[in-house]
Coordinates of N, CA and C in Angstrom, one line a residue:
X1 N 15.5 108.7 157.3 CA 17.0 109.7 157.4 C 17.7 108.6 158.3
X2 N 18.8 108.3 158.4 CA 19.0 107.4 159.7 C 19.7 108.5 160.7
X3 N 19.5 108.6 161.9 CA 19.9 109.4 163.1 C 20.7 109.1 164.1
X4 N 22.6 108.8 163.8 CA 23.2 108.3 164.8 C 23.6 109.2 165.7
X5 N 23.7 109.3 166.8 CA 24.4 110.1 168.4 C 25.8 109.2 168.5
X6 N 26.8 110.4 167.7 CA 28.3 110.0 168.2 C 28.7 111.2 169.8
X7 N 30.2 110.6 170.5 CA 30.1 110.7 171.3 C 32.2 110.2 170.9
X8 N 33.1 112.0 170.7 CA 34.6 111.3 170.9 C 35.3 112.2 172.0
X9 N 36.0 111.3 172.0 CA 36.7 111.2 173.5 C 38.3 112.0 173.4
X10 N 38.5 113.0 173.9 CA 40.4 113.0 173.3 C 40.6 112.8 174.6
X11 N 40.6 111.6 175.2 CA 41.2 110.5 176.8 C 42.4 110.0 176.4
X12 N 43.8 110.7 177.6 CA 44.9 110.0 177.9 C 44.9 109.1 178.2
X13 N 43.9 108.4 179.6 CA 43.6 106.9 179.5 C 42.1 106.5 179.3
X14 N 42.1 105.3 179.5 CA 41.1 104.5 179.3 C 38.9 105.0 179.2
X15 N 38.8 105.1 178.7 CA 37.3 105.9 178.5 C 36.2 105.0 179.6
X16 N 36.1 105.7 180.5 CA 35.8 104.4 181.3 C 33.8 103.8 180.9
X17 N 32.5 103.0 181.6 CA 31.8 102.6 181.6 C 30.9 103.6 181.4
X18 N 30.5 104.4 182.3 CA 29.7 105.0 182.3 C 29.4 106.7 181.4
X19 N 30.7 106.5 180.2 CA 31.1 107.9 179.0 C 30.0 106.8 178.3
X20 N 30.0 105.1 178.3 CA 29.3 104.4 177.2 C 27.8 104.2 177.3
X21 N 27.6 104.6 178.7 CA 25.7 104.5 178.9 C 25.5 105.3 179.3
X22 N 26.3 107.1 178.9 CA 25.3 107.9 178.9 C 25.2 108.0 177.3
X23 N 25.8 107.4 176.7 CA 25.6 107.7 175.2 C 24.7 106.0 174.5
X24 N 24.2 105.4 175.9 CA 23.1 104.8 174.9 C 22.0 105.4 176.0
X25 N 22.3 106.4 177.1 CA 20.5 107.2 177.0 C 20.9 108.3 175.9
X26 N 21.5 108.5 175.9 CA 21.2 110.1 174.6 C 20.9 109.0 173.4
X27 N 20.9 107.9 173.1 CA 20.6 106.9 171.9 C 18.9 106.9 172.5
X28 N 18.4 106.7 173.3 CA 17.3 106.7 173.7 C 17.3 107.7 173.8
X29 N 17.7 108.9 174.8 CA 16.4 110.0 174.1 C 16.2 111.0 173.6
X30 N 17.8 110.3 172.1 CA 17.2 111.4 171.4 C 17.1 110.9 169.9
X31 N 16.2 109.4 170.4 CA 15.6 108.8 169.4 C 16.2 108.4 168.1
X32 N 17.3 108.1 168.6 CA 18.6 107.9 167.1 C 18.2 105.9 166.3
X33 N 18.7 105.8 165.4 CA 18.9 104.3 164.7 C 20.0 104.1 165.8
X34 N 21.6 104.9 165.9 CA 22.8 104.2 166.2 C 23.4 104.9 167.5
X35 N 24.6 104.8 167.7 CA 25.2 105.2 168.6 C 27.0 105.3 168.1
X36 N 26.9 105.9 168.2 CA 29.0 105.5 167.2 C 29.9 106.4 169.4
X37 N 30.2 105.6 169.7 CA 31.5 106.4 170.6 C 33.5 106.1 169.8
X38 N 33.7 107.0 170.3 CA 35.4 107.2 169.0 C 36.4 107.8 170.0
X39 N 37.6 106.9 170.9 CA 38.6 108.0 171.8 C 39.0 108.1 170.7
X40 N 40.1 109.2 170.6 CA 41.2 109.2 169.7 C 42.3 108.7 170.4
X41 N 43.0 108.9 171.3 CA 43.8 108.6 171.9 C 43.9 107.0 172.8
X42 N 42.7 106.7 173.0 CA 43.0 105.5 174.3 C 41.9 104.5 174.0
X43 N 41.8 103.2 175.1 CA 40.9 102.2 174.9 C 39.4 102.8 175.6
X44 N 38.9 101.8 175.1 CA 36.8 102.3 175.8 C 37.0 101.0 176.8
X45 N 36.6 101.0 177.6 CA 35.6 100.6 178.9 C 34.2 99.7 178.9
X46 N 33.8 98.8 178.5 CA 32.3 98.5 177.8 C 32.2 97.6 179.2
X47 N 30.8 97.5 180.3 CA 30.7 96.3 180.9 C 32.1 95.1 181.6
X48 N 32.6 96.4 182.1 CA 34.4 95.7 182.9 C 34.8 95.1 181.7
X49 N 35.1 95.7 180.5 CA 36.1 94.9 179.7 C 36.6 96.3 178.9
X50 N 38.0 96.2 178.5 CA 38.7 97.5 178.0 C 38.5 97.3 176.4
X51 N 38.2 97.5 175.4 CA 38.3 97.4 174.2 C 39.3 98.2 173.5
X52 N 40.0 97.7 173.4 CA 41.3 98.7 172.4 C 40.9 98.0 171.2
X53 N 39.9 97.2 170.4 CA 40.2 97.5 168.9 C 38.3 97.9 169.3
X54 N 38.0 98.5 167.1 CA 37.1 98.2 166.9 C 35.8 96.9 167.1
X55 N 35.0 97.8 168.0 CA 33.8 96.7 168.3 C 32.2 97.2 168.2
X56 N 31.5 95.7 168.2 CA 30.3 96.1 167.6 C 29.7 95.6 168.0
X57 N 28.5 96.5 168.8 CA 27.4 95.6 169.6 C 26.3 96.7 169.2
X58 N 24.8 95.1 169.2 CA 23.3 95.8 169.5 C 22.6 95.7 170.5
X59 N 22.4 96.8 170.8 CA 21.7 97.1 172.5 C 20.4 97.7 171.9
X60 N 20.1 96.4 172.4 CA 18.1 96.7 172.0 C 17.7 96.9 170.3
X61 N 18.3 96.1 170.1 CA 18.4 96.1 168.3 C 19.0 97.6 167.5
X62 N 19.6 98.5 168.5 CA 20.0 99.3 167.9 C 22.3 99.5 168.3
X63 N 22.6 99.3 166.9 CA 24.0 99.3 166.7 C 24.9 100.7 167.6
X64 N 25.8 99.8 168.0 CA 27.0 100.2 168.4 C 28.1 100.3 168.2
X65 N 28.8 101.6 167.9 CA 30.1 101.2 167.1 C 31.0 102.0 168.4
X66 N 32.0 100.9 168.8 CA 33.4 101.4 169.1 C 34.6 101.6 168.3
X67 N 34.6 103.4 168.3 CA 36.4 103.0 167.6 C 37.5 103.6 168.6
X68 N 37.7 103.0 169.5 CA 39.5 103.2 170.4 C 40.6 103.7 169.4
X69 N 41.9 103.8 169.9 CA 42.6 104.9 169.9 C 42.7 105.1 167.9
X70 N 41.1 106.0 167.9 CA 41.3 106.2 166.1 C 42.6 106.5 165.6
X71 N 43.4 107.7 166.3 CA 44.1 108.4 165.6 C 45.2 107.1 165.0
X72 N 45.2 105.7 165.2 CA 45.9 105.0 164.4 C 45.6 104.2 163.4
X73 N 44.3 105.0 163.4 CA 43.4 104.5 161.5 C 43.3 105.8 160.8
X74 N 43.5 105.6 159.5 CA 43.2 107.3 158.5 C 42.1 107.0 158.6
X75 N 41.9 108.4 158.1 CA 40.0 109.4 158.4 C 39.3 108.5 157.3
X76 N 39.7 107.7 156.3 CA 39.0 106.9 155.4 C 38.5 105.5 156.2
X77 N 39.4 105.2 156.9 CA 38.8 103.7 157.4 C 38.3 104.2 158.7
X78 N 38.0 105.4 159.1 CA 37.1 106.1 160.1 C 35.6 106.0 159.5
X79 N 35.8 107.3 158.2 CA 34.1 107.4 157.5 C 33.9 105.9 157.0
X80 N 34.7 105.2 157.1 CA 33.7 103.9 156.4 C 33.2 103.1 157.1
X81 N 33.5 103.6 158.1 CA 33.3 102.4 159.8 C 32.2 103.5 159.7
X82 N 31.7 104.7 159.8 CA 30.0 105.3 160.3 C 29.2 104.9 158.9
X83 N 30.2 105.1 157.9 CA 28.7 104.5 156.2 C 29.0 103.1 157.2
X84 N 29.5 102.9 156.8 CA 29.0 101.0 157.3 C 28.5 101.0 158.7
X85 N 28.1 101.9 159.2 CA 27.2 101.4 160.3 C 25.7 102.1 160.5
X86 N 25.5 102.9 159.4 CA 24.7 104.3 158.6 C 23.9 103.3 157.9
X87 N 24.7 102.4 156.8 CA 23.7 101.4 156.4 C 23.5 100.0 157.5
X88 N 24.0 99.3 158.2 CA 23.9 98.4 158.6 C 22.0 99.0 159.7
X89 N 22.3 100.5 159.7 CA 20.7 101.4 160.3 C 19.6 101.1 159.2
X90 N 20.4 101.3 157.8 CA 19.0 101.2 156.9 C 18.6 100.3 157.3
X91 N 19.5 99.1 156.9 CA 18.6 97.8 156.7 C 18.0 97.0 158.2
X92 N 18.4 97.6 158.9 CA 18.0 97.0 160.2 C 16.3 97.9 160.3
X93 N 16.3 98.9 159.3 CA 14.7 100.4 160.1 C 14.4 99.7 158.9
X94 N 14.8 98.9 157.5 CA 13.7 98.9 156.0 C 13.6 97.7 156.3
X95 N 14.1 96.7 157.2 CA 13.5 95.5 157.1 C 13.2 94.9 158.7
X96 N 12.0 94.2 158.1 CA 11.6 93.4 159.4 C 12.7 92.2 159.8
X97 N 12.9 92.6 161.1 CA 14.2 91.6 161.1 C 13.8 90.7 162.6
X98 N 13.9 89.3 161.7 CA 13.5 88.5 163.3 C 14.7 88.2 164.0
X99 N 13.8 88.1 165.2 CA 15.3 88.3 166.3 C 16.4 86.7 165.8
X100 N 16.2 86.2 164.9 CA 16.8 85.0 163.9 C 18.0 85.9 163.1
X101 N 17.6 86.8 162.4 CA 18.0 87.1 161.7 C 19.0 88.6 162.2
X102 N 18.1 89.1 162.7 CA 19.4 89.7 163.5 C 20.3 89.6 164.7
X103 N 20.1 88.0 165.1 CA 20.9 87.1 165.6 C 22.3 86.7 164.4
X104 N 21.9 86.8 163.3 CA 22.8 86.5 161.8 C 23.0 87.3 161.3
X105 N 22.5 88.3 161.7 CA 23.8 89.9 161.4 C 24.6 89.9 162.1
X106 N 24.2 89.9 163.3 CA 25.2 90.3 164.8 C 26.5 89.2 164.0
X107 N 26.3 87.8 164.3 CA 27.7 87.1 163.8 C 28.0 87.4 162.3
X108 N 27.4 87.8 161.6 CA 28.3 88.8 160.0 C 29.1 89.6 160.5
X109 N 28.5 90.4 161.5 CA 29.1 92.1 162.0 C 30.1 91.2 163.1
X110 N 29.6 90.3 163.9 CA 31.3 89.9 164.6 C 32.5 89.1 163.3
X111 N 31.7 88.6 162.5 CA 33.3 88.0 162.1 C 34.0 89.2 160.6
X112 N 33.2 89.9 161.0 CA 33.5 90.9 159.7 C 34.4 91.5 160.7
X113 N 34.1 92.4 162.2 CA 34.9 92.9 162.2 C 36.5 92.4 163.4
X114 N 36.0 90.9 163.9 CA 37.5 90.6 163.6 C 38.5 90.3 162.5
X115 N 37.6 90.0 161.3 CA 38.8 89.8 160.6 C 39.5 91.7 160.1
X116 N 38.3 92.6 160.5 CA 38.7 93.8 160.5 C 40.2 94.3 161.0
X117 N 39.4 93.5 161.9 CA 41.2 94.4 163.6 C 42.2 93.4 163.1
X118 N 42.3 92.5 162.8 CA 43.3 91.6 162.0 C 43.9 91.9 161.1
X119 N 42.7 93.1 160.2 CA 43.6 93.6 159.0 C 44.9 95.0 159.8
X120 N 44.0 95.8 160.6 CA 43.9 97.1 161.8 C 45.3 97.0 162.2
X121 N 45.4 95.8 162.6 CA 46.3 95.6 164.0 C 47.6 95.1 163.0
X122 N 47.7 94.3 162.4 CA 48.7 93.9 161.1 C 49.4 95.6 160.7
X123 N 48.2 96.3 159.9 CA 48.4 97.1 159.2 C 50.0 97.8 160.7
X124 N 48.7 98.5 161.5 CA 49.6 98.7 162.6 C 51.1 98.0 162.8
X125 N 51.1 97.3 163.2 CA 52.5 96.4 162.9 C 53.5 96.3 161.9
X126 N 52.6 96.7 160.7 CA 54.1 96.9 160.1 C 54.2 98.3 159.5
X127 N 53.3 99.4 159.6 CA 53.8 100.7 160.3 C 54.5 100.6 161.5
X128 N 54.3 100.6 162.7 CA 56.0 99.9 163.4 C 57.1 99.6 163.1
X129 N 56.7 99.0 162.4 CA 57.9 98.0 162.1 C 58.8 99.2 160.8
X130 N 57.9 99.7 159.8 CA 59.1 100.8 158.9 C 59.1 101.8 159.4
X131 N 58.4 101.9 161.0 CA 59.0 103.2 161.7 C 60.6 103.0 161.8
X132 N 60.4 101.5 162.9 CA 61.5 101.2 163.0 C 62.3 101.3 162.5
X133 N 62.5 100.8 161.1 CA 63.3 100.5 160.5 C 64.2 101.7 159.4
X134 N 63.0 102.9 159.6 CA 63.2 104.1 159.0 C 63.9 104.8 160.2
X135 N 64.2 104.8 161.6 CA 64.2 105.3 162.1 C 66.0 104.4 162.4
X136 N 66.3 103.1 162.4 CA 67.4 102.9 162.0 C 68.3 103.3 161.1
X137 N 68.0 103.4 159.7 CA 68.4 103.3 158.4 C 68.9 105.0 159.3
X138 N 67.9 106.0 159.4 CA 68.4 107.2 159.5 C 69.3 107.8 160.4
X139 N 69.6 106.6 161.7 CA 70.6 106.7 162.4 C 71.8 106.4 161.6
X140 N 71.6 105.2 161.0 CA 72.9 104.2 160.2 C 73.8 105.7 159.5
X141 N 72.7 106.5 158.2 CA 72.6 106.9 157.8 C 73.9 108.2 158.0
X142 N 73.1 108.9 159.5 CA 73.7 110.4 160.5 C 75.0 109.5 160.2
X143 N 75.7 108.3 161.4 CA 76.3 107.8 161.3 C 77.7 107.9 159.7
X144 N 77.1 107.0 159.3 CA 78.2 107.4 158.3 C 78.5 108.9 157.5
X145 N 77.8 109.5 157.6 CA 77.5 111.2 157.7 C 79.0 111.5 157.7
X146 N 78.9 111.4 159.3 CA 79.7 111.9 160.4 C 81.0 111.3 159.6
X147 N 81.7 109.9 159.9 CA 82.3 109.4 158.8 C 82.4 110.1 158.1
X148 N 81.7 110.5 157.2 CA 82.2 111.3 155.5 C 82.7 112.0 155.8
X149 N 82.4 113.3 157.3 CA 82.6 114.1 156.7 C 84.3 113.7 158.1
X150 N 84.9 113.5 159.0 CA 85.7 113.5 159.1 C 86.7 112.7 157.7
X151 N 86.5 111.3 157.3 CA 87.5 111.2 156.1 C 87.4 112.5 155.2
X152 N 86.8 113.3 154.7 CA 87.2 114.4 154.1 C 87.9 115.7 154.8
X153 N 87.5 115.1 156.3 CA 88.8 116.6 156.8 C 90.3 116.0 156.6
X154 N 89.9 114.1 157.6 CA 91.2 113.7 156.8 C 91.7 114.0 155.7
X155 N 91.1 113.7 154.1 CA 91.8 113.9 152.8 C 92.3 115.5 152.3
X156 N 91.4 116.6 153.2 CA 91.9 117.8 153.4 C 93.0 118.5 154.2
X157 N 93.4 117.3 155.2 CA 94.8 117.5 156.2 C 95.8 117.3 155.2
X158 N 95.6 116.2 154.6 CA 96.7 115.3 153.7 C 97.2 116.5 152.7
X159 N 96.0 116.8 151.8 CA 96.1 117.5 150.8 C 96.9 118.5 151.4
X160 N 96.5 119.4 152.3 CA 97.0 121.2 152.8 C 98.5 120.6 153.7
X161 N 98.8 119.1 154.5 CA 100.1 118.8 154.3 C 101.1 118.7 153.4
X162 N 100.7 118.1 151.7 CA 101.0 117.6 150.9 C 101.6 118.4 150.2
X163 N 100.3 120.2 150.4 CA 101.1 121.7 149.4 C 102.1 122.0 150.6
X164 N 101.9 122.1 152.0 CA 102.9 122.2 152.6 C 104.5 122.0 152.3
X165 N 104.6 120.4 152.7 CA 105.1 120.6 152.3 C 106.4 120.2 150.7
X166 N 105.3 120.3 150.0 CA 106.0 121.1 148.9 C 106.7 122.0 148.5
X167 N 105.4 122.7 150.0 CA 106.1 124.3 149.3 C 107.4 124.6 150.0
X168 N 107.8 123.8 150.7 CA 109.5 124.0 151.6 C 109.9 123.0 151.1
X169 N 109.7 122.2 150.3 CA 111.0 121.4 149.1 C 111.4 123.0 148.4
X170 N 110.3 123.4 147.5 CA 110.8 124.5 147.1 C 111.5 125.3 147.5
X171 N 111.2 125.5 148.7 CA 112.1 127.1 149.4 C 113.5 126.2 149.9
X172 N 113.3 125.0 149.8 CA 114.9 124.5 150.1 C 115.7 124.0 149.1
X173 N 114.7 124.0 147.5 CA 115.4 123.3 147.0 C 116.2 125.2 146.6
X174 N 114.7 126.5 145.8 CA 115.3 127.2 145.9 C 117.1 128.1 146.7
X175 N 116.5 127.1 148.2 CA 117.5 127.7 148.3 C 119.0 127.0 148.7
X176 N 118.9 126.3 148.2 CA 120.5 124.7 147.6 C 120.7 125.9 146.2
X177 N 119.6 126.4 145.5 CA 120.1 126.7 143.8 C 121.0 127.6 144.5
X178 N 120.3 128.2 145.5 CA 121.0 129.7 145.6 C 122.2 129.5 145.7
X179 N 122.6 129.1 146.7 CA 123.9 128.4 147.9 C 124.9 128.0 146.9
X180 N 124.1 126.9 145.7 CA 125.0 126.9 144.5 C 125.8 128.1 143.7
X181 N 125.0 128.5 143.3 CA 125.2 129.5 142.4 C 125.6 130.4 143.2
X182 N 126.0 130.7 144.4 CA 127.0 131.7 145.0 C 128.4 130.5 145.7
X183 N 128.2 129.4 145.1 CA 129.8 128.7 145.1 C 130.3 128.8 143.4
X184 N 129.6 128.7 143.3 CA 129.9 128.8 141.6 C 130.4 130.4 141.3
X185 N 130.0 131.5 142.0 CA 130.5 132.5 141.2 C 131.7 132.5 142.2
X186 N 131.8 132.5 143.7 CA 133.2 132.2 144.6 C 134.0 130.9 144.0
X187 N 133.7 130.7 143.5 CA 134.5 129.8 142.9 C 135.6 130.6 141.5
X188 N 134.8 131.2 140.9 CA 135.1 132.2 139.7 C 136.7 132.8 139.6

């Protein structure tokens, strides 16, 4: 079995390097095979470098996975990353890797991580773009609905005025008819 040591941070500021160092010590002290540090809402700092994307290092041939801003990712992606780390650990544990093989594995992981981050960043950008479009469309719909309401009110006003004018005309016609009949009666 693989033993993973994990640390999750709920910070609104960058997770400091000393938190990563604590995790590295925990990996050693608990005889874990790997470590994961997940920050829900922020980047992670390590060796004076701010990590904004998924990163992966080997520390004494023990993998350490960094997942910053994890709430930007789906739960499935985070789970798959953890499963990937587990599989890498199994591979390292079950195989006698030479330093050359470990270097080759590290290069493959670096390439995969770079491709993964490009796809994740593109996905995040598309989501943001879609959200902006959705907000714009919703704003336009709201403005259109207000205009429709104004036009409907205008239509009601026109209809009401026409009804009123029509009733006034009928009253006027009745008056004229009545006046006419009185004149006819008086002429007789």
